[in-house]
XYZ file of C-alpha atoms in Angstrom:
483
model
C -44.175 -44.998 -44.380
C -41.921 -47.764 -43.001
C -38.068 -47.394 -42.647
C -37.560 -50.529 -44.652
C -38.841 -50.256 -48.471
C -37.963 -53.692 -50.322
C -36.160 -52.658 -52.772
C -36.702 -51.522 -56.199
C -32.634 -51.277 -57.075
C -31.399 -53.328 -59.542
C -28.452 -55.409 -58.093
C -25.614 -54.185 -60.288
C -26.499 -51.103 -59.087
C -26.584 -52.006 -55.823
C -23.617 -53.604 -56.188
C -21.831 -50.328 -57.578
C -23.394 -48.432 -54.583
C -21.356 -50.278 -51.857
C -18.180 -50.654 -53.807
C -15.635 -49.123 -50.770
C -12.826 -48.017 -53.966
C -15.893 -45.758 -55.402
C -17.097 -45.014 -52.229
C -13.684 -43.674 -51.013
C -12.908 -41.994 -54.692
C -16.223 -40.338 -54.504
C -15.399 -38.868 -50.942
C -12.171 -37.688 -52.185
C -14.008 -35.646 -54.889
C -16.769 -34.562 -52.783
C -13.761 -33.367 -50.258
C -12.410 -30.791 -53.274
C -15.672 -29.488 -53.918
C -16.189 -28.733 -50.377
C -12.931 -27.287 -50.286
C -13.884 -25.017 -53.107
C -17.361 -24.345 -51.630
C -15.497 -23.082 -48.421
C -13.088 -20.797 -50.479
C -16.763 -19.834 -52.375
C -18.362 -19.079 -49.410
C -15.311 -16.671 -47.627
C -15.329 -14.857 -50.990
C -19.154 -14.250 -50.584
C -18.140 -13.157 -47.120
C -15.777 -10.841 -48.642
C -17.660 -9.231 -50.841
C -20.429 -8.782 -48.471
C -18.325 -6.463 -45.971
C -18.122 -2.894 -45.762
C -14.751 -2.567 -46.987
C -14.948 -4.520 -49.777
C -17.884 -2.543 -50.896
C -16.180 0.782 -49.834
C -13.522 -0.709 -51.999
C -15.571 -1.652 -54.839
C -16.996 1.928 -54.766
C -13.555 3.394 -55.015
C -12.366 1.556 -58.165
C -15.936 1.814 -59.912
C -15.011 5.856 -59.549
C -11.270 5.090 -61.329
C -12.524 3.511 -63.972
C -15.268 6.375 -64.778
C -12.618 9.358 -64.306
C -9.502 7.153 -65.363
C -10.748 4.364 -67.690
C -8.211 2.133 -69.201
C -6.767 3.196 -72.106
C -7.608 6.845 -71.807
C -4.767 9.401 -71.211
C -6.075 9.647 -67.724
C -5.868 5.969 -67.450
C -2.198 6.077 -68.723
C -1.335 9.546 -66.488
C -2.739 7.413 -63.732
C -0.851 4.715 -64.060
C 2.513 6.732 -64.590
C 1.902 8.070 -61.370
C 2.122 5.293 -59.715
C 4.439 3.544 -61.365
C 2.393 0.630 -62.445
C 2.896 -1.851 -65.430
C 0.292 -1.313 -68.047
C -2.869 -3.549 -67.291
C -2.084 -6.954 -68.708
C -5.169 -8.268 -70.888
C -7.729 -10.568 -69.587
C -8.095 -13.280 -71.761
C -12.238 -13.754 -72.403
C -12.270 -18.124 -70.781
C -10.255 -16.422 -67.403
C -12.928 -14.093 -66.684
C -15.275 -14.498 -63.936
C -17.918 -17.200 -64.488
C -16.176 -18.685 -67.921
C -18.098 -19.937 -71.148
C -21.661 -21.111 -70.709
C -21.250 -24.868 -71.863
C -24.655 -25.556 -70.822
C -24.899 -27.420 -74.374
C -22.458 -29.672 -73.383
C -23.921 -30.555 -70.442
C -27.700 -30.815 -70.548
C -28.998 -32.068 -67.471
C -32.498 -32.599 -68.964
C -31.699 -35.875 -71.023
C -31.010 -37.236 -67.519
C -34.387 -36.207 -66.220
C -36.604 -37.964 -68.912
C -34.334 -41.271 -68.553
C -34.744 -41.641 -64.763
C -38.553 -40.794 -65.903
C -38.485 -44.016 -68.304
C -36.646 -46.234 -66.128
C -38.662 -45.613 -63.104
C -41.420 -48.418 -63.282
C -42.720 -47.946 -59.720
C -45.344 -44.648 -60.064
C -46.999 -45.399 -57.081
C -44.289 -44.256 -55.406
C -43.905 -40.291 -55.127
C -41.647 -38.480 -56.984
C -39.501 -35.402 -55.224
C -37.812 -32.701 -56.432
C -35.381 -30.579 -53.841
C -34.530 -27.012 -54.089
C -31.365 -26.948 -52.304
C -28.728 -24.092 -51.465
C -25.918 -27.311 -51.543
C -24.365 -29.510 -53.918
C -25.153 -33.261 -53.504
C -21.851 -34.074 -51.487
C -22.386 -36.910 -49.370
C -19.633 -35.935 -47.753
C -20.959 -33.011 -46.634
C -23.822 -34.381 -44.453
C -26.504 -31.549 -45.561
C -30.389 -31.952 -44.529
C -31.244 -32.171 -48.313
C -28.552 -34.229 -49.600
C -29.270 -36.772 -47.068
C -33.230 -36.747 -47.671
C -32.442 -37.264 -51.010
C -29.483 -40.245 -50.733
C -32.800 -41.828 -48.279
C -35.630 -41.455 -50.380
C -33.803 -42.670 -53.459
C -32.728 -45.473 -51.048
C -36.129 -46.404 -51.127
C -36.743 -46.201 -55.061
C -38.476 -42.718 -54.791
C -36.939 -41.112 -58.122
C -34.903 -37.409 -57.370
C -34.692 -34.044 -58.837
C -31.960 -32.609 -57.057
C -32.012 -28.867 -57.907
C -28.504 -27.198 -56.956
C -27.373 -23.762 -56.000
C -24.176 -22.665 -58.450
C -21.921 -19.946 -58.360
C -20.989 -19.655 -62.160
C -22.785 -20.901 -65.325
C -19.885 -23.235 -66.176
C -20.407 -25.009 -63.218
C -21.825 -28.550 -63.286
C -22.276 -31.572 -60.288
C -21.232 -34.525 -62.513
C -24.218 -36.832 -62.913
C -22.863 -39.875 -61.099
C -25.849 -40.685 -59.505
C -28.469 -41.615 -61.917
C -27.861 -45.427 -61.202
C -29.470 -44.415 -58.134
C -32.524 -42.646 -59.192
C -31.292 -39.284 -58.841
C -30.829 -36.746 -61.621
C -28.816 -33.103 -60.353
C -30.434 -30.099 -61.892
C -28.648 -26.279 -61.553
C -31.907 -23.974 -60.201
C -30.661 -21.385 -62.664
C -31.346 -23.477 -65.756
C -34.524 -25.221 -63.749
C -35.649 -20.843 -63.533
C -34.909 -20.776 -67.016
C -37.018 -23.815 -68.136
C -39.487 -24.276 -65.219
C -42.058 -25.979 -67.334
C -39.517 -28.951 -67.660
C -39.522 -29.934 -63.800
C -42.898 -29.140 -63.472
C -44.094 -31.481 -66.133
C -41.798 -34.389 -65.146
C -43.234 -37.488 -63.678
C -46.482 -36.743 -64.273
C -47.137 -40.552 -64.384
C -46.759 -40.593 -60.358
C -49.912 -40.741 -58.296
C -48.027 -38.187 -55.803
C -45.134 -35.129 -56.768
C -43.576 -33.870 -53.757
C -41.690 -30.464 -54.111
C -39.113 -29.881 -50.934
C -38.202 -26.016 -51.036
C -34.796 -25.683 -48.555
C -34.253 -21.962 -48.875
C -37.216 -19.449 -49.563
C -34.951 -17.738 -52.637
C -37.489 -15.060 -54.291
C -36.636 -16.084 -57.861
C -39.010 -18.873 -56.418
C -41.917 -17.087 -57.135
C -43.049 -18.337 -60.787
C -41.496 -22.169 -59.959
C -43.386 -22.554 -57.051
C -46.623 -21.062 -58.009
C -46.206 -23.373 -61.246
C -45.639 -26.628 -58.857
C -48.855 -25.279 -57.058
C -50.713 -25.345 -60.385
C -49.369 -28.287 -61.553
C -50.510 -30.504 -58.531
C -47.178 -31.016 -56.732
C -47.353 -30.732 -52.970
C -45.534 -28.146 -51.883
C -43.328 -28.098 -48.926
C -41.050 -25.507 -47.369
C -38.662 -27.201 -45.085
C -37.510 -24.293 -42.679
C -33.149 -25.281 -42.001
C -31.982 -22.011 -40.705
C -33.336 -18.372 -39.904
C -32.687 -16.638 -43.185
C -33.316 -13.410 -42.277
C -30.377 -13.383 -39.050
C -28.189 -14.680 -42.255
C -28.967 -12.006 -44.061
C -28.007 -9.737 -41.400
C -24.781 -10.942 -41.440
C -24.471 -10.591 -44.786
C -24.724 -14.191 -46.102
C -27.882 -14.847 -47.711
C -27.849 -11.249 -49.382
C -30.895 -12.419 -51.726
C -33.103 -12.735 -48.763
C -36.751 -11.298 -49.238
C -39.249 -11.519 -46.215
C -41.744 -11.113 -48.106
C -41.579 -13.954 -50.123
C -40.527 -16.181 -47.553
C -44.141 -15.368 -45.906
C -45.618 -16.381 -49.088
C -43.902 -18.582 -49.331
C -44.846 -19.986 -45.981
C -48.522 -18.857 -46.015
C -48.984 -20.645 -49.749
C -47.200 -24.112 -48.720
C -48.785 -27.526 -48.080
C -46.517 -28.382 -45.285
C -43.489 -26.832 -43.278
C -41.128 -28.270 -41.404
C -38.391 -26.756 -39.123
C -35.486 -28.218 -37.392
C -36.413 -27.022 -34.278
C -38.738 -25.113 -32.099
C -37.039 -21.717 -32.443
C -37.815 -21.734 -36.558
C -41.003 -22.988 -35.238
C -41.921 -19.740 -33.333
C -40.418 -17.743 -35.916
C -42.826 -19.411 -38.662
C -45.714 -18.862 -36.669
C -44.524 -15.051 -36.071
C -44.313 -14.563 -40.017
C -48.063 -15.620 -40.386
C -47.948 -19.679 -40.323
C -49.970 -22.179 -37.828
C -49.640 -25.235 -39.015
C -45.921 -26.153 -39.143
C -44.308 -29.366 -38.046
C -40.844 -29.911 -36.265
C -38.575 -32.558 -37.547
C -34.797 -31.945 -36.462
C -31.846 -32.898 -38.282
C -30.099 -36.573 -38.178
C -26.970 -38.538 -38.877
C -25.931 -41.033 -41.450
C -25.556 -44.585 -39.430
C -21.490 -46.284 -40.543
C -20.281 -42.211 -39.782
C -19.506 -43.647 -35.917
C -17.507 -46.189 -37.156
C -13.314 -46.019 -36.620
C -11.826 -47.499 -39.827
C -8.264 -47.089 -38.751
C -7.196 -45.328 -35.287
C -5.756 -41.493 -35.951
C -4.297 -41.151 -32.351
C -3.668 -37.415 -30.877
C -1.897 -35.976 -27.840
C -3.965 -36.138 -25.014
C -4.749 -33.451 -22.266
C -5.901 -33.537 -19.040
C -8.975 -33.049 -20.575
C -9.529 -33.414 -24.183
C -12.131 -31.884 -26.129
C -13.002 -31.598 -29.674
C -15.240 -29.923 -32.589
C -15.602 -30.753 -36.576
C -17.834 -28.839 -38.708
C -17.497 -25.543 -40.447
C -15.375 -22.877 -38.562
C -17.711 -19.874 -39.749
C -17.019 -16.533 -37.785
C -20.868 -15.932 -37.895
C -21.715 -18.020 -35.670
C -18.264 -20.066 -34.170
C -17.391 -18.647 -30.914
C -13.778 -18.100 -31.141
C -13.589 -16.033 -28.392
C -15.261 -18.395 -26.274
C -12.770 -21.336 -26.783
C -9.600 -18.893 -26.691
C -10.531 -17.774 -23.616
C -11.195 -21.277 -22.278
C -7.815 -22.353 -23.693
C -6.081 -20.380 -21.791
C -7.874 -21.280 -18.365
C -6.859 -24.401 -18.529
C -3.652 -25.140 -20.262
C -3.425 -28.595 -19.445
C -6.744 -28.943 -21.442
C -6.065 -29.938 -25.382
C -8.665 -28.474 -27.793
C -8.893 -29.837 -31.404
C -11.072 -28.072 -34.286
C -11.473 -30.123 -37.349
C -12.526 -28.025 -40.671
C -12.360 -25.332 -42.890
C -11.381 -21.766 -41.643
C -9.596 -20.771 -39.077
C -9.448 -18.024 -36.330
C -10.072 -14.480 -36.985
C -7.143 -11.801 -37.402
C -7.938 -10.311 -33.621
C -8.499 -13.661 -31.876
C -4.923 -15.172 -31.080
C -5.059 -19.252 -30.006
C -3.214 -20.423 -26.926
C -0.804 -23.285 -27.952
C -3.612 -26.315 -26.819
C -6.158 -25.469 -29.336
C -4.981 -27.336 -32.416
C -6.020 -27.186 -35.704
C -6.398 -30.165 -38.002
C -8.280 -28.966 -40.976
C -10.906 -30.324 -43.335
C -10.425 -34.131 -42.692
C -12.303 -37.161 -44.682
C -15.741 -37.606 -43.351
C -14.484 -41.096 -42.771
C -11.802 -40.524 -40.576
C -13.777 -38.271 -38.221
C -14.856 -41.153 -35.459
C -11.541 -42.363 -35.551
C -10.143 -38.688 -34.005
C -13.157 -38.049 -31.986
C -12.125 -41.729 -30.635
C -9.422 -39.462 -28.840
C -11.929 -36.711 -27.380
C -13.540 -36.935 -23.496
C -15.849 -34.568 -24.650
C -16.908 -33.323 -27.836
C -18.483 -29.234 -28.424
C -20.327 -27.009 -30.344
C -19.043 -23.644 -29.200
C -21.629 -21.352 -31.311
C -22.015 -17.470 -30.349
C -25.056 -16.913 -28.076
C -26.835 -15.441 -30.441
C -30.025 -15.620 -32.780
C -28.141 -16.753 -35.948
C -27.299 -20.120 -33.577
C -30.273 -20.330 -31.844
C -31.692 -21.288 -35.246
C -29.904 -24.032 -36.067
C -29.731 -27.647 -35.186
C -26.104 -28.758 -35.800
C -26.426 -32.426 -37.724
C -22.188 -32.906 -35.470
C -24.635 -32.993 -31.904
C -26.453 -36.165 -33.507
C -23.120 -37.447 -35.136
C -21.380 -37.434 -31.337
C -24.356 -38.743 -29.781
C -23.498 -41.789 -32.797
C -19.974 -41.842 -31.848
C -21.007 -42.436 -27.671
C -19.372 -39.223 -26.812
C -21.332 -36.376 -24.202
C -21.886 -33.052 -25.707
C -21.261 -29.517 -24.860
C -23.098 -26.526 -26.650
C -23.388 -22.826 -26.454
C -25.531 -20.719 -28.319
C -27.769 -23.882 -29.586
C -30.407 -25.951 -27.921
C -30.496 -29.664 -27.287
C -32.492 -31.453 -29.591
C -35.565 -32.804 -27.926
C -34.914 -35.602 -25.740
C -31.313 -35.340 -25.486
C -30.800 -33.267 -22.397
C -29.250 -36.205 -21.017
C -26.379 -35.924 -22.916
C -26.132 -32.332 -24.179
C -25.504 -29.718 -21.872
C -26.169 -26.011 -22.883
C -24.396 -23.214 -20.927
C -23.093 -19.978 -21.580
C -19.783 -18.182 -20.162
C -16.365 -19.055 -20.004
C -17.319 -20.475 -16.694
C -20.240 -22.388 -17.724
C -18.392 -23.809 -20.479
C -15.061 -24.876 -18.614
C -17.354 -26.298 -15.944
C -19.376 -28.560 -18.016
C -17.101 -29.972 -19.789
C -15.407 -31.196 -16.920
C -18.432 -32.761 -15.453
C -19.344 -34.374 -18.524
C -15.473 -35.921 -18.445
C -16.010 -37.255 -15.191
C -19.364 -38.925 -16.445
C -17.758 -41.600 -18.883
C -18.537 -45.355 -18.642
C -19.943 -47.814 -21.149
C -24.088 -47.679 -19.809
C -23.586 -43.899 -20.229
C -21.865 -44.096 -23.784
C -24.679 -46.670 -24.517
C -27.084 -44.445 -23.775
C -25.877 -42.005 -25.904
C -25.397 -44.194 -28.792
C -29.096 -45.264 -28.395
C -30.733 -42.045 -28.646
C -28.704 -41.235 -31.769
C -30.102 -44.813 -33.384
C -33.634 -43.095 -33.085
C -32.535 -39.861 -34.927
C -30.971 -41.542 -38.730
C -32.076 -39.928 -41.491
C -34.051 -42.314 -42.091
C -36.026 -41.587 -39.293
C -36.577 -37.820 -40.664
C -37.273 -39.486 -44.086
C -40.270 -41.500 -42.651
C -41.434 -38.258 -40.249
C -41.968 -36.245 -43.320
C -43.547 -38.857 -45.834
C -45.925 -40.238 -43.229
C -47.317 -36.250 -42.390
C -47.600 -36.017 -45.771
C -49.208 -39.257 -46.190
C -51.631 -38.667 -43.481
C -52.728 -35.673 -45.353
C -51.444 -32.788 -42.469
C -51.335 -29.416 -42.451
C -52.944 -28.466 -45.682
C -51.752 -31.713 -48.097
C -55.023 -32.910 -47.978
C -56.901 -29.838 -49.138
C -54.350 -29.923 -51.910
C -55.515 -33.302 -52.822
C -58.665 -32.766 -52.676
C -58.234 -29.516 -54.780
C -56.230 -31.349 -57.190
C -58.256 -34.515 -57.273
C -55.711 -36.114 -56.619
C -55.568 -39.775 -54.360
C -52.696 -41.095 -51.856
């Protein structure tokens, strides 16, 4: 499928799209949601540690020997000299009122249904652990900003914490409609019967959740072509006590039953094949061209060297002790981490490691502008090994050379991504790759990021599916079902 679709937008809509005061407004919301997401994701953290639970455990034991209101309750209390417990007020409790009246999602679906004229173009829904924050840069919320892009209508099916929770619907202009996967679990019949007009339904499954099970056996029934599109190692996450739901059992179902998987590199690769699946595809991660672009300079102290990271500072898999330790080896260097988090209670930064926070995914070229060298300073470990960081394709964009630890290169990019491991390593390779500077090398650079948009990933993944790989044509043919 070509990169370039003529398009099918109307142009007030188009016109709307590239309107820089929305644009900018929208990026400022999408920044708070993040922000929340972050706090979302710590608590989840929290409540997935030892203490917490040991915690938990504790006060689940008051409130059976001591429960409030009892005379033990009130002894208790007495004891310790506490203020009776204050009353909780039903709206302030956690997860709120269920307005899901209010905000039906599904008259959305059926319009974008009716104003869709082109059915020969497929039709995609996404299963996604994120929120569709362009700001953000996810793998799904990108495929689905590209295909819509191209007049393919959306489904975007979300991942919410609590029932009250809604992504505000400001992109059906665009052809996409945001669904929460609880309600979507609730009705499945709804998704699965929508667009049944299109020649082709294409189902994109980002995290194998095993409340899956019914939804995707449905899509299978229904005709939809399946695919599982492998972003992490969800079992190392579980380990660490992120993705707590994880089952591996359904994820090899999963995987077995699909018409096509993709992973983002070749360590998911391996790992698919290890869980029972041969035919699986790599297509890595990408970057969203206008993201290298300085808007207005944001000029910081320089070092002797000057390095730099943006992204999410998760203890998982961020390698504080890594860049402390490097800090402090060179104290001429300056360091700067742009994001959310920060460094963990036992890890204590040297002065030239500088924090700057979540910043505007605007602004982000114009301090990387300052940076010799930019990093991705993940732990060594199998969590990282997993991944392919979307920042390594967004530096490549911005002409700077790359540093990583713990992740691989992406294929073809050795050039300009160095891997090592150590304090050592690390301190040594950024200083050769700050001595390698020049405009043919930042060209270069630059280049093989122009070959990696989303757009790119978008057309990898249509065109295997259009060619009828892995098992998508046995689908068809199964299904009766043409190109």
């Amino acid at each position: 499928m070509p990169t370039e679709t003529p398009s099918t937008t109307p142009p007030d809509r188009e016109s709307r799209a590239g309107d820089p005061v929305r644009e900018r407004l929208r990026e400022q919301r999408d920044l708070a949601l993040g922000e929340r997401d972050a706090a979302l994701r710590r608590l989840a953290e929290i409540e997935a540690s030892a203490g917490y639970r040991l915690l938990a455990l504790f006060w689940k034991l008051m409130r059976r020997l001591a429960p409030p209101g009892s005379w033990r309750g009130r002894l208790y209390r007495r004891l310790r000299g506490a203020r009776p417990a204050a009353s909780t007020p039903e709206s302030f409790e956690r997860g709120g009122n269920d307005d899901s009246v209010a905000n039906d999602p599904w008259p959305e679906l059926y319009a974008i249904e009716e104003q869709v004229t082109a059915t020969h173009l497929p039709a995609v829904a996404i299963l996604s652990t994120v929120w569709l924050l362009e700001s953000e840069g996810q793998r799904p919320t990108q495929l689905a900003l590209e295909l819509a892009r191209r007049g393919l209508p959306v489904a975007f099916c979300y991942w919410r914490w609590w029932p009250h929770e809604w992504a505000v619907q400001d992109r059906i202009d665009a052809g996409i409609v945001q669904l929460p996967i609880d309600l979507v679990l609730a009705h499945p019949e709804r998704l699965v019967r929508a667009f049944s007009g299109h020649r082709q339904r294409i189902a994109i499954v980002a995290f194998p959740h095993p409340d899956f099970f019914e939804l995707v056996a449905a899509l299978h029934a229904a005709g939809w072509i399946v695919v599982y599109d492998v972003l992490d190692d969800w079992e190392e996450f579980h380990r660490v006590g992120q993705a707590v739901w994880y089952d591996e059992p359904f994820e090899r179902h999963l995987l077995t039953g699909a018409d096509a998987v993709f992973t983002v590199n070749d360590v998911l690769a391996e790992r698919v094949r290890e869980l029972g699946r041969d035919a699986v595809a790599v297509v890595g991660n990408g970057f969203r061209p206008g993201l290298e672009e300085v808007f207005s300079p944001r000029p910081l102290a320089r070092g002797e060297v000057t390095a730099g990271y943006f992204g999410y500072l998760a203890g998982a898999w961020f390698d504080w002790a890594l860049l402390a330790a490097a800090a402090r080896k060179r104290p001429d260097w300056r360091f700067y981490l742009i994001g959310y988090g920060g460094a963990p209670e036992e890890i204590t930064l040297p002065e030239n490691v500088v924090l700057l926070g979540k910043q505007p995914q605007h602004a982000l070229a114009a301090y990387a502008a300052n940076w010799d060298v930019a990093l991705v300073p993940f732990k060594p470990e199998r969590l990282a090994a997993g991944a392919d960081p979307i920042k390594t394709y967004e530096y490549l964009a911005m002409g700077l050379p790359v540093v990583v630890t713990g992740v691989y290169p992406p294929p073809g990019s050795e050039a300009f991504v160095t891997r090592t491991e150590g304090v050592d390593g690390f301190l040594a390779a950024i200083a050769h790759a700050a001595r390698h500077q020049g405009a043919d090398a930042k060209a270069a650079r630059q280049r093989f990021a122009a070959g990696c948009t989303w757009a790119h990933r978008a057309d990898a993944m249509l065109d295997a599916i259009d060619r009828g790989e892995q098992r998508v044509a046995e689908k068809r043919a199964l299904m009766r079902v043409d190109r």
